[in-house]
PDB file of C-alpha atoms in Angstrom:
ATOM      1  CA  MET A 941       0.047   0.007   0.011  1.00 89.00           C
ATOM      2  CA  GLU A 942       1.143   3.534  -0.782  1.00 92.00           C
ATOM      3  CA  SER A 943      -0.011   6.555   1.286  1.00 97.00           C
ATOM      4  CA  ALA A 944      -1.430   9.695  -0.319  1.00 97.00           C
ATOM      5  CA  ILE A 945      -1.066  11.375   2.999  1.00 98.00           C
ATOM      6  CA  GLY A 946       2.591  10.483   3.257  1.00 98.00           C
ATOM      7  CA  LYS A 947       3.244  11.891  -0.218  1.00 97.00           C
ATOM      8  CA  ALA A 948       1.211  15.108   0.488  1.00 97.00           C
ATOM      9  CA  ILE A 949       3.132  15.835   3.689  1.00 97.00           C
ATOM     10  CA  ARG A 950       6.507  14.786   2.238  1.00 97.00           C
ATOM     11  CA  LEU A 951       7.068  12.115   4.811  1.00 96.00           C
ATOM     12  CA  GLU A 952      10.765  11.191   4.845  1.00 94.00           C
ATOM     13  CA  THR A 953      10.172   7.699   6.163  1.00 96.00           C
ATOM     14  CA  GLU A 954       7.593   4.881   5.680  1.00 97.00           C
ATOM     15  CA  PRO A 955       4.293   4.910   7.535  1.00 98.00           C
ATOM     16  CA  VAL A 956       4.322   1.898   9.861  1.00 98.00           C
ATOM     17  CA  ALA A 957       1.385  -0.535   9.968  1.00 98.00           C
ATOM     18  CA  VAL A 958       0.664  -2.466  13.154  1.00 98.00           C
ATOM     19  CA  LEU A 959      -0.914  -5.907  12.504  1.00 98.00           C
ATOM     20  CA  PHE A 960      -1.917  -9.017  14.590  1.00 98.00           C
ATOM     21  CA  ALA A 961      -0.589 -12.199  13.009  1.00 97.00           C
ATOM     22  CA  ASP A 962      -0.807 -15.945  13.528  1.00 97.00           C
ATOM     23  CA  GLU A 963       2.561 -16.474  11.939  1.00 96.00           C
ATOM     24  CA  LYS A 964       5.933 -14.787  12.257  1.00 96.00           C
ATOM     25  CA  PRO A 965       6.871 -12.902   9.090  1.00 95.00           C
ATOM     26  CA  GLU A 966       9.904 -14.341   7.402  1.00 94.00           C
ATOM     27  CA  GLY A 967      13.083 -12.283   8.071  1.00 95.00           C
ATOM     28  CA  ALA A 968      11.481 -10.026  10.571  1.00 97.00           C
ATOM     29  CA  GLY A 969      13.571  -8.438  13.296  1.00 97.00           C
ATOM     30  CA  GLN A 970      12.826  -9.610  16.789  1.00 98.00           C
ATOM     31  CA  PHE A 971      14.252  -9.171  20.300  1.00 97.00           C
ATOM     32  CA  ALA A 972      15.886 -12.226  21.854  1.00 97.00           C
ATOM     33  CA  THR A 973      13.731 -14.019  24.437  1.00 95.00           C
ATOM     34  CA  GLY A 974      13.982 -12.341  27.745  1.00 87.00           C
ATOM     35  CA  SER A 975      16.231  -9.534  26.563  1.00 93.00           C
ATOM     36  CA  TRP A 976      15.671  -5.811  27.075  1.00 94.00           C
ATOM     37  CA  GLY A 977      14.723  -3.621  24.194  1.00 95.00           C
ATOM     38  CA  CYS A 978      12.586  -0.557  23.442  1.00 96.00           C
ATOM     39  CA  VAL A 979       9.608  -1.386  21.196  1.00 97.00           C
ATOM     40  CA  MET A 980      10.112   1.926  19.453  1.00 97.00           C
ATOM     41  CA  PHE A 981      13.538   0.707  18.154  1.00 96.00           C
ATOM     42  CA  LEU A 982      11.575  -1.725  15.890  1.00 97.00           C
ATOM     43  CA  LEU A 983       9.078   1.016  15.005  1.00 97.00           C
ATOM     44  CA  ALA A 984      11.810   3.230  13.857  1.00 97.00           C
ATOM     45  CA  ALA A 985      13.354   0.347  11.891  1.00 97.00           C
ATOM     46  CA  ALA A 986       9.946  -0.294  10.221  1.00 97.00           C
ATOM     47  CA  SER A 987       9.835   3.315   9.245  1.00 97.00           C
ATOM     48  CA  ARG A 988      13.047   2.690   7.388  1.00 96.00           C
ATOM     49  CA  GLY A 989      11.793  -0.391   5.545  1.00 96.00           C
ATOM     50  CA  LYS A 990      12.342  -3.287   7.979  1.00 97.00           C
ATOM     51  CA  THR A 991       9.669  -5.554   9.465  1.00 98.00           C
ATOM     52  CA  GLY A 992       9.639  -6.193  13.189  1.00 98.00           C
ATOM     53  CA  VAL A 993       7.772  -8.809  15.188  1.00 98.00           C
ATOM     54  CA  PHE A 994       6.888  -9.319  18.929  1.00 98.00           C
ATOM     55  CA  ASP A 995       5.450 -12.214  20.951  1.00 98.00           C
ATOM     56  CA  ARG A 996       4.682 -12.846  24.603  1.00 97.00           C
ATOM     57  CA  GLU A 997       8.347 -13.686  25.219  1.00 97.00           C
ATOM     58  CA  THR A 998      10.000 -11.027  23.133  1.00 97.00           C
ATOM     59  CA  TYR A 999       8.413  -7.644  23.937  1.00 97.00           C
ATOM     60  CA  GLY A1000      11.584  -6.015  25.290  1.00 95.00           C
ATOM     61  CA  CYS A1001      10.286  -4.543  28.622  1.00 95.00           C
ATOM     62  CA  VAL A1002       7.221  -4.764  30.739  1.00 96.00           C
ATOM     63  CA  GLY A1003       5.827  -1.468  29.477  1.00 97.00           C
ATOM     64  CA  GLY A1004       6.297  -2.793  25.869  1.00 97.00           C
ATOM     65  CA  GLY A1005       4.446  -5.972  26.843  1.00 98.00           C
ATOM     66  CA  VAL A1006       1.542  -3.935  28.082  1.00 98.00           C
ATOM     67  CA  GLY A1007       1.816  -1.502  25.138  1.00 98.00           C
ATOM     68  CA  LEU A1008       1.711  -4.272  22.535  1.00 98.00           C
ATOM     69  CA  GLY A1009      -1.314  -5.916  24.157  1.00 98.00           C
ATOM     70  CA  PHE A1010       0.217  -8.941  25.831  1.00 98.00           C
ATOM     71  CA  GLY A1011      -1.813  -8.540  28.944  1.00 98.00           C
ATOM     72  CA  ASN A1012      -0.727  -6.992  32.245  1.00 97.00           C
ATOM     73  CA  ALA A1013       3.001  -7.429  31.998  1.00 97.00           C
ATOM     74  CA  TYR A1014       3.400  -5.034  34.990  1.00 97.00           C
ATOM     75  CA  GLU A1015       2.618  -8.133  37.152  1.00 97.00           C
ATOM     76  CA  SER A1016       5.980  -9.593  36.180  1.00 95.00           C
ATOM     77  CA  PHE A1017       7.955  -6.460  37.187  1.00 95.00           C
ATOM     78  CA  PRO A1018      10.340  -6.865  40.121  1.00 94.00           C
ATOM     79  CA  GLY A1019       8.179  -6.400  43.221  1.00 95.00           C
ATOM     80  CA  GLY A1020       5.064  -6.838  40.987  1.00 96.00           C
ATOM     81  CA  ILE A1021       2.661  -3.977  40.408  1.00 96.00           C
ATOM     82  CA  PRO A1022       3.501  -2.198  43.695  1.00 96.00           C
ATOM     83  CA  GLY A1023       7.245  -2.327  42.659  1.00 96.00           C
ATOM     84  CA  PHE A1024       6.355  -0.867  39.333  1.00 97.00           C
ATOM     85  CA  CYS A1025       4.291   1.917  40.914  1.00 97.00           C
ATOM     86  CA  ARG A1026       7.243   2.975  42.984  1.00 97.00           C
ATOM     87  CA  PHE A1027       9.612   2.600  40.015  1.00 97.00           C
ATOM     88  CA  LEU A1028       7.576   5.126  37.975  1.00 97.00           C
ATOM     89  CA  SER A1029       7.394   7.511  40.911  1.00 98.00           C
ATOM     90  CA  THR A1030       9.514   7.795  43.987  1.00 97.00           C
ATOM     91  CA  GLY A1031      11.543   4.523  43.812  1.00 96.00           C
ATOM     92  CA  ASN A1032      12.039   1.389  45.876  1.00 95.00           C
ATOM     93  CA  ALA A1033      15.050   2.384  47.863  1.00 95.00           C
ATOM     94  CA  SER A1034      13.060   2.913  51.103  1.00 91.00           C
ATOM     95  CA  ASP A1035      11.639  -0.629  50.917  1.00 88.00           C
ATOM     96  CA  PRO A1036      14.129  -3.233  52.320  1.00 87.00           C
ATOM     97  CA  ALA A1037      12.874  -5.782  49.908  1.00 92.00           C
ATOM     98  CA  GLY A1038      13.325  -3.315  47.073  1.00 92.00           C
ATOM     99  CA  SER A1039      16.887  -2.580  48.060  1.00 90.00           C
ATOM    100  CA  ALA A1040      17.660  -6.347  48.185  1.00 93.00           C
ATOM    101  CA  MET A1041      16.096  -6.781  44.699  1.00 94.00           C
ATOM    102  CA  ALA A1042      18.180  -3.953  43.358  1.00 93.00           C
ATOM    103  CA  GLU A1043      21.334  -5.555  44.724  1.00 92.00           C
ATOM    104  CA  ALA A1044      20.426  -8.877  43.171  1.00 93.00           C
ATOM    105  CA  MET A1045      19.728  -7.234  39.788  1.00 91.00           C
ATOM    106  CA  LYS A1046      23.081  -5.406  39.964  1.00 90.00           C
ATOM    107  CA  ASN A1047      24.923  -8.700  40.601  1.00 91.00           C
ATOM    108  CA  ALA A1048      23.067 -10.325  37.793  1.00 88.00           C
ATOM    109  CA  GLY A1049      24.272  -7.656  35.338  1.00 89.00           C
ATOM    110  CA  ALA A1050      21.168  -5.612  35.025  1.00 89.00           C
ATOM    111  CA  ARG A1051      21.452  -2.344  33.217  1.00 92.00           C
ATOM    112  CA  SER A1052      22.647   0.368  35.611  1.00 93.00           C
ATOM    113  CA  GLU A1053      20.133   2.830  34.381  1.00 93.00           C
ATOM    114  CA  PHE A1054      17.336   0.405  35.252  1.00 94.00           C
ATOM    115  CA  VAL A1055      18.754  -0.294  38.704  1.00 94.00           C
ATOM    116  CA  GLU A1056      19.079   3.390  39.392  1.00 95.00           C
ATOM    117  CA  HIS A1057      15.482   4.084  38.377  1.00 95.00           C
ATOM    118  CA  PHE A1058      14.268   0.989  40.306  1.00 94.00           C
ATOM    119  CA  LEU A1059      15.875   2.410  43.457  1.00 95.00           C
ATOM    120  CA  HIS A1060      15.158   6.082  43.081  1.00 96.00           C
ATOM    121  CA  GLY A1061      12.308   6.195  40.593  1.00 95.00           C
ATOM    122  CA  GLU A1062      11.766   7.678  37.167  1.00 97.00           C
ATOM    123  CA  ARG A1063       9.671  10.386  38.864  1.00 97.00           C
ATOM    124  CA  TYR A1064       7.144  10.543  36.024  1.00 97.00           C
ATOM    125  CA  LYS A1065       4.390  10.442  38.568  1.00 98.00           C
ATOM    126  CA  LYS A1066       4.376  12.167  42.001  1.00 98.00           C
ATOM    127  CA  SER A1067       3.413   9.185  43.999  1.00 98.00           C
ATOM    128  CA  PRO A1068       2.947   5.409  43.803  1.00 97.00           C
ATOM    129  CA  GLU A1069      -0.736   5.933  44.408  1.00 98.00           C
ATOM    130  CA  LEU A1070      -1.131   8.017  41.299  1.00 98.00           C
ATOM    131  CA  VAL A1071       0.691   5.268  39.312  1.00 98.00           C
ATOM    132  CA  GLU A1072      -1.669   2.706  40.712  1.00 98.00           C
ATOM    133  CA  LYS A1073      -4.631   4.698  39.397  1.00 98.00           C
ATOM    134  CA  PHE A1074      -2.798   5.157  36.081  1.00 97.00           C
ATOM    135  CA  VAL A1075      -2.273   1.340  35.752  1.00 97.00           C
ATOM    136  CA  ALA A1076      -5.937   0.680  36.684  1.00 97.00           C
ATOM    137  CA  ALA A1077      -7.161   3.123  33.954  1.00 97.00           C
ATOM    138  CA  ALA A1078      -4.848   1.887  31.186  1.00 97.00           C
ATOM    139  CA  PRO A1079      -6.621  -0.024  28.389  1.00 97.00           C
ATOM    140  CA  ILE A1080      -4.659  -3.223  29.083  1.00 97.00           C
ATOM    141  CA  THR A1081      -5.636  -6.022  26.734  1.00 97.00           C
ATOM    142  CA  GLU A1082      -4.791  -9.378  25.340  1.00 98.00           C
ATOM    143  CA  VAL A1083      -4.372  -9.316  21.509  1.00 98.00           C
ATOM    144  CA  PRO A1084      -6.179 -12.105  19.642  1.00 96.00           C
ATOM    145  CA  ALA A1085      -3.056 -13.507  18.020  1.00 97.00           C
ATOM    146  CA  PRO A1086       0.397 -14.785  18.960  1.00 98.00           C
ATOM    147  CA  TYR A1087       2.308 -12.015  17.139  1.00 98.00           C
ATOM    148  CA  VAL A1088       2.178  -8.252  16.792  1.00 98.00           C
ATOM    149  CA  VAL A1089       3.924  -7.087  13.584  1.00 98.00           C
ATOM    150  CA  MET A1090       5.280  -3.608  12.703  1.00 98.00           C
ATOM    151  CA  LYS A1091       5.910  -3.336   9.035  1.00 98.00           C
ATOM    152  CA  PRO A1092       6.306  -0.553   6.360  1.00 98.00           C
ATOM    153  CA  LEU A1093       2.895   0.261   4.931  1.00 98.00           C
ATOM    154  CA  SER A1094       4.193  -0.259   1.460  1.00 97.00           C
ATOM    155  CA  LEU A1095       4.678  -4.012   2.312  1.00 97.00           C
ATOM    156  CA  VAL A1096       1.085  -4.479   3.456  1.00 97.00           C
ATOM    157  CA  ASP A1097      -1.065  -6.498   1.050  1.00 93.00           C
ATOM    158  CA  PRO A1098      -4.622  -5.016   1.326  1.00 89.00           C
ATOM    159  CA  GLU A1099      -6.025  -8.198  -0.175  1.00 90.00           C
ATOM    160  CA  ARG A1100      -4.679 -10.353   2.675  1.00 92.00           C
ATOM    161  CA  GLU A1101      -3.909  -8.040   5.524  1.00 94.00           C
ATOM    162  CA  SER A1102      -5.800  -5.450   7.590  1.00 94.00           C
ATOM    163  CA  PRO A1103      -3.652  -3.409   9.952  1.00 97.00           C
ATOM    164  CA  VAL A1104      -5.005  -2.201  13.209  1.00 98.00           C
ATOM    165  CA  SER A1105      -3.405   1.201  12.817  1.00 98.00           C
ATOM    166  CA  VAL A1106      -0.897   3.202  10.839  1.00 98.00           C
ATOM    167  CA  THR A1107       1.789   5.428  12.518  1.00 98.00           C
ATOM    168  CA  PHE A1108       3.717   8.297  11.014  1.00 98.00           C
ATOM    169  CA  LEU A1109       6.929   9.706  12.391  1.00 98.00           C
ATOM    170  CA  VAL A1110       6.460  13.388  11.801  1.00 97.00           C
ATOM    171  CA  THR A1111       8.052  16.819  12.202  1.00 97.00           C
ATOM    172  CA  PRO A1112       6.112  19.685  13.710  1.00 97.00           C
ATOM    173  CA  ASP A1113       5.003  20.878  10.276  1.00 97.00           C
ATOM    174  CA  GLN A1114       3.800  17.444   9.293  1.00 98.00           C
ATOM    175  CA  LEU A1115       2.110  16.993  12.600  1.00 98.00           C
ATOM    176  CA  SER A1116       0.132  20.200  12.160  1.00 98.00           C
ATOM    177  CA  ALA A1117      -1.082  18.977   8.744  1.00 98.00           C
ATOM    178  CA  LEU A1118      -2.208  15.687  10.150  1.00 98.00           C
ATOM    179  CA  VAL A1119      -4.076  17.379  13.014  1.00 98.00           C
ATOM    180  CA  VAL A1120      -5.956  19.609  10.497  1.00 98.00           C
ATOM    181  CA  LEU A1121      -6.668  16.578   8.206  1.00 98.00           C
ATOM    182  CA  ALA A1122      -8.021  14.611  11.179  1.00 98.00           C
ATOM    183  CA  ASN A1123     -10.522  17.397  11.782  1.00 98.00           C
ATOM    184  CA  TYR A1124     -11.254  18.180   8.154  1.00 98.00           C
ATOM    185  CA  ASP A1125     -14.403  15.934   7.693  1.00 97.00           C
ATOM    186  CA  ARG A1126     -15.590  15.812  11.268  1.00 97.00           C
ATOM    187  CA  PRO A1127     -17.429  18.114  13.624  1.00 97.00           C
ATOM    188  CA  GLY A1128     -15.819  19.320  16.810  1.00 95.00           C
ATOM    189  CA  PHE A1129     -12.225  20.073  17.647  1.00 96.00           C
ATOM    190  CA  GLU A1130     -11.068  17.041  19.609  1.00 96.00           C
ATOM    191  CA  ASN A1131     -10.602  14.433  16.944  1.00 98.00           C
ATOM    192  CA  VAL A1132      -6.970  14.073  17.988  1.00 98.00           C
ATOM    193  CA  ALA A1133      -5.752  13.037  21.428  1.00 98.00           C
ATOM    194  CA  VAL A1134      -2.431  13.233  23.251  1.00 98.00           C
ATOM    195  CA  PRO A1135      -2.673  10.394  25.821  1.00 97.00           C
ATOM    196  CA  TYR A1136      -0.235  10.212  28.789  1.00 97.00           C
ATOM    197  CA  LEU A1137       1.154   6.838  28.074  1.00 97.00           C
ATOM    198  CA  ALA A1138       4.495   5.264  27.019  1.00 97.00           C
ATOM    199  CA  ALA A1139       5.296   5.751  23.327  1.00 98.00           C
ATOM    200  CA  CYS A1140       4.599   2.072  22.508  1.00 98.00           C
ATOM    201  CA  GLN A1141       1.332   2.113  24.430  1.00 98.00           C
ATOM    202  CA  VAL A1142      -0.031   5.075  22.334  1.00 98.00           C
ATOM    203  CA  VAL A1143       0.879   3.166  19.032  1.00 98.00           C
ATOM    204  CA  GLY A1144      -0.429  -0.101  20.567  1.00 98.00           C
ATOM    205  CA  ILE A1145      -3.166  -0.500  23.207  1.00 98.00           C
ATOM    206  CA  MET A1146      -4.550   3.030  22.903  1.00 98.00           C
ATOM    207  CA  SER A1147      -4.915   2.772  19.162  1.00 98.00           C
ATOM    208  CA  TYR A1148      -6.506  -0.709  19.580  1.00 98.00           C
ATOM    209  CA  ARG A1149      -9.124   0.951  21.830  1.00 98.00           C
ATOM    210  CA  GLU A1150      -9.749   3.752  19.416  1.00 98.00           C
ATOM    211  CA  ALA A1151     -10.112   1.166  16.557  1.00 97.00           C
ATOM    212  CA  GLN A1152     -13.165  -0.103  18.453  1.00 96.00           C
ATOM    213  CA  SER A1153     -14.816   3.261  18.692  1.00 96.00           C
ATOM    214  CA  SER A1154     -17.577   4.440  16.342  1.00 94.00           C
ATOM    215  CA  ALA A1155     -15.608   7.654  15.829  1.00 96.00           C
ATOM    216  CA  PRO A1156     -11.933   6.728  16.353  1.00 97.00           C
ATOM    217  CA  ARG A1157      -9.505   9.469  17.122  1.00 98.00           C
ATOM    218  CA  CYS A1158      -5.977   9.961  15.963  1.00 98.00           C
ATOM    219  CA  LEU A1159      -3.302   9.901  18.598  1.00 98.00           C
ATOM    220  CA  ILE A1160      -0.179  11.917  19.121  1.00 98.00           C
ATOM    221  CA  GLY A1161       2.616  10.095  20.801  1.00 98.00           C
ATOM    222  CA  LEU A1162       6.376   9.899  21.460  1.00 97.00           C
ATOM    223  CA  THR A1163       6.033  12.465  24.256  1.00 97.00           C
ATOM    224  CA  ASP A1164       7.493   9.665  26.360  1.00 96.00           C
ATOM    225  CA  ILE A1165      10.882  11.169  27.243  1.00 95.00           C
ATOM    226  CA  SER A1166      12.497   7.763  27.977  1.00 95.00           C
ATOM    227  CA  ALA A1167      11.627   6.672  24.449  1.00 96.00           C
ATOM    228  CA  ARG A1168      12.795  10.035  23.008  1.00 96.00           C
ATOM    229  CA  ASN A1169      16.124   9.420  24.776  1.00 94.00           C
ATOM    230  CA  TYR A1170      16.480   5.898  23.344  1.00 93.00           C
ATOM    231  CA  LEU A1171      15.541   7.091  19.746  1.00 93.00           C
ATOM    232  CA  LYS A1172      18.082   9.871  19.602  1.00 90.00           C
ATOM    233  CA  SER A1173      20.398   7.552  17.688  1.00 86.00           C
ATOM    234  CA  GLN A1174      17.614   6.387  15.443  1.00 85.00           C
ATOM    235  CA  GLY A1175      17.082   9.636  13.529  1.00 81.00           C
ATOM    236  CA  ALA A1176      13.871  10.478  15.392  1.00 85.00           C
ATOM    237  CA  SER A1177      15.082  13.073  17.823  1.00 85.00           C
ATOM    238  CA  ASP A1178      12.893  15.774  16.181  1.00 91.00           C
ATOM    239  CA  LYS A1179       9.862  13.576  15.542  1.00 96.00           C
ATOM    240  CA  LEU A1180       6.595  12.680  17.198  1.00 98.00           C
ATOM    241  CA  THR A1181       4.238   9.874  16.338  1.00 98.00           C
ATOM    242  CA  PHE A1182       0.859  10.279  14.819  1.00 98.00           C
ATOM    243  CA  THR A1183      -1.172   7.087  14.934  1.00 98.00           C
ATOM    244  CA  ILE A1184      -4.391   6.541  13.019  1.00 98.00           C
ATOM    245  CA  PRO A1185      -6.731   3.545  13.469  1.00 98.00           C
ATOM    246  CA  PHE A1186      -6.865   1.844  10.048  1.00 97.00           C
ATOM    247  CA  ALA A1187     -10.559   2.531   9.245  1.00 97.00           C
ATOM    248  CA  ARG A1188      -9.903   6.154   9.963  1.00 98.00           C
ATOM    249  CA  PHE A1189      -6.793   6.098   7.931  1.00 98.00           C
ATOM    250  CA  ARG A1190      -8.663   5.013   4.845  1.00 97.00           C
ATOM    251  CA  GLU A1191     -11.094   7.871   5.292  1.00 98.00           C
ATOM    252  CA  MET A1192      -8.284  10.435   5.751  1.00 98.00           C
ATOM    253  CA  GLU A1193      -6.462   9.070   2.662  1.00 98.00           C
ATOM    254  CA  ALA A1194      -9.626   9.606   0.613  1.00 98.00           C
ATOM    255  CA  ASN A1195      -9.824  13.291   1.810  1.00 98.00           C
ATOM    256  CA  VAL A1196      -6.390  14.265   0.557  1.00 98.00           C
ATOM    257  CA  ALA A1197      -7.603  15.170  -2.926  1.00 97.00           C
ATOM    258  CA  GLY A1198      -9.362  18.553  -2.845  1.00 97.00           C
ATOM    259  CA  SER A1199      -8.204  19.396   0.675  1.00 98.00           C
ATOM    260  CA  PHE A1200      -5.846  22.037   1.991  1.00 98.00           C
ATOM    261  CA  LEU A1201      -2.987  19.684   1.301  1.00 97.00           C
ATOM    262  CA  GLU A1202      -3.239  20.709  -2.328  1.00 96.00           C
ATOM    263  CA  GLY A1203      -3.553  24.356  -1.451  1.00 96.00           C
ATOM    264  CA  GLN A1204      -1.222  27.338  -1.497  1.00 95.00           C
ATOM    265  CA  THR A1205      -0.768  27.770   2.294  1.00 97.00           C
ATOM    266  CA  TRP A1206       0.446  24.117   2.835  1.00 97.00           C
ATOM    267  CA  GLY A1207       2.471  24.406  -0.300  1.00 96.00           C
ATOM    268  CA  SER A1208       4.212  27.379   1.157  1.00 96.00           C
ATOM    269  CA  VAL A1209       4.892  25.568   4.415  1.00 96.00           C
ATOM    270  CA  ILE A1210       6.591  22.682   2.683  1.00 94.00           C
ATOM    271  CA  GLY A1211       8.242  24.819  -0.024  1.00 92.00           C
ATOM    272  CA  ARG A1212       6.206  23.463  -2.873  1.00 82.00           C
ATOM    273  CA  ASP A1213       6.351  25.382  -6.107  1.00 69.00           C
TER     274      ASP A1213
END
């Protein structure tokens, strides 16, 4: 599949399709079982033409397991959900069991960054209680297939495959165009949302939920500063994600012709003659 939107906004990379699959695509990149990795590494790779795949043993981190739709992976975090709630907020250093777990992780060769955050917290939420409410409200789900695939949209066969969503890695100018296009054919002014979730969770479970809506919204993501830090070396330091549930993507694709994307103002923004 080719994207009229991608062409109109002069997207430098491929739109990335997210699909559920019963079989692993041949030649797809995948994390090793039990190894750490950021889901967004494989999304960035897919935007450059490579297919990535995940299953319930190879999602990279517990947030990624949740984000991709492999259930409540927070339960497997060191110290369980309470340990995760402290990790995202104030840390586990004040808990004797937490300190012992951190020492054991250090001795086992865990990443120093993770151990530091486990002990002293990422401080993305003010308190563990707020994280507990955040976890309770997240649209945690179990995908109906063994694999979640991220692949370039150009490699999707519309006769055989139906993505759940399509994600663009965009600059501020491109983001502005997509926000306008998402509101072009709909009433109201909140047809795009900016959820407070990990970058992979916006692309994943949040878009899965929107796909079930009668009026699915588009989602702005990669406001997750941990993911932004990881992607600095992936050519995405100046990008955000814009994720569109697939049915909505088809509607927006059909709206490119005749829209502002062919007009003078947008042409001036992108330097079109």
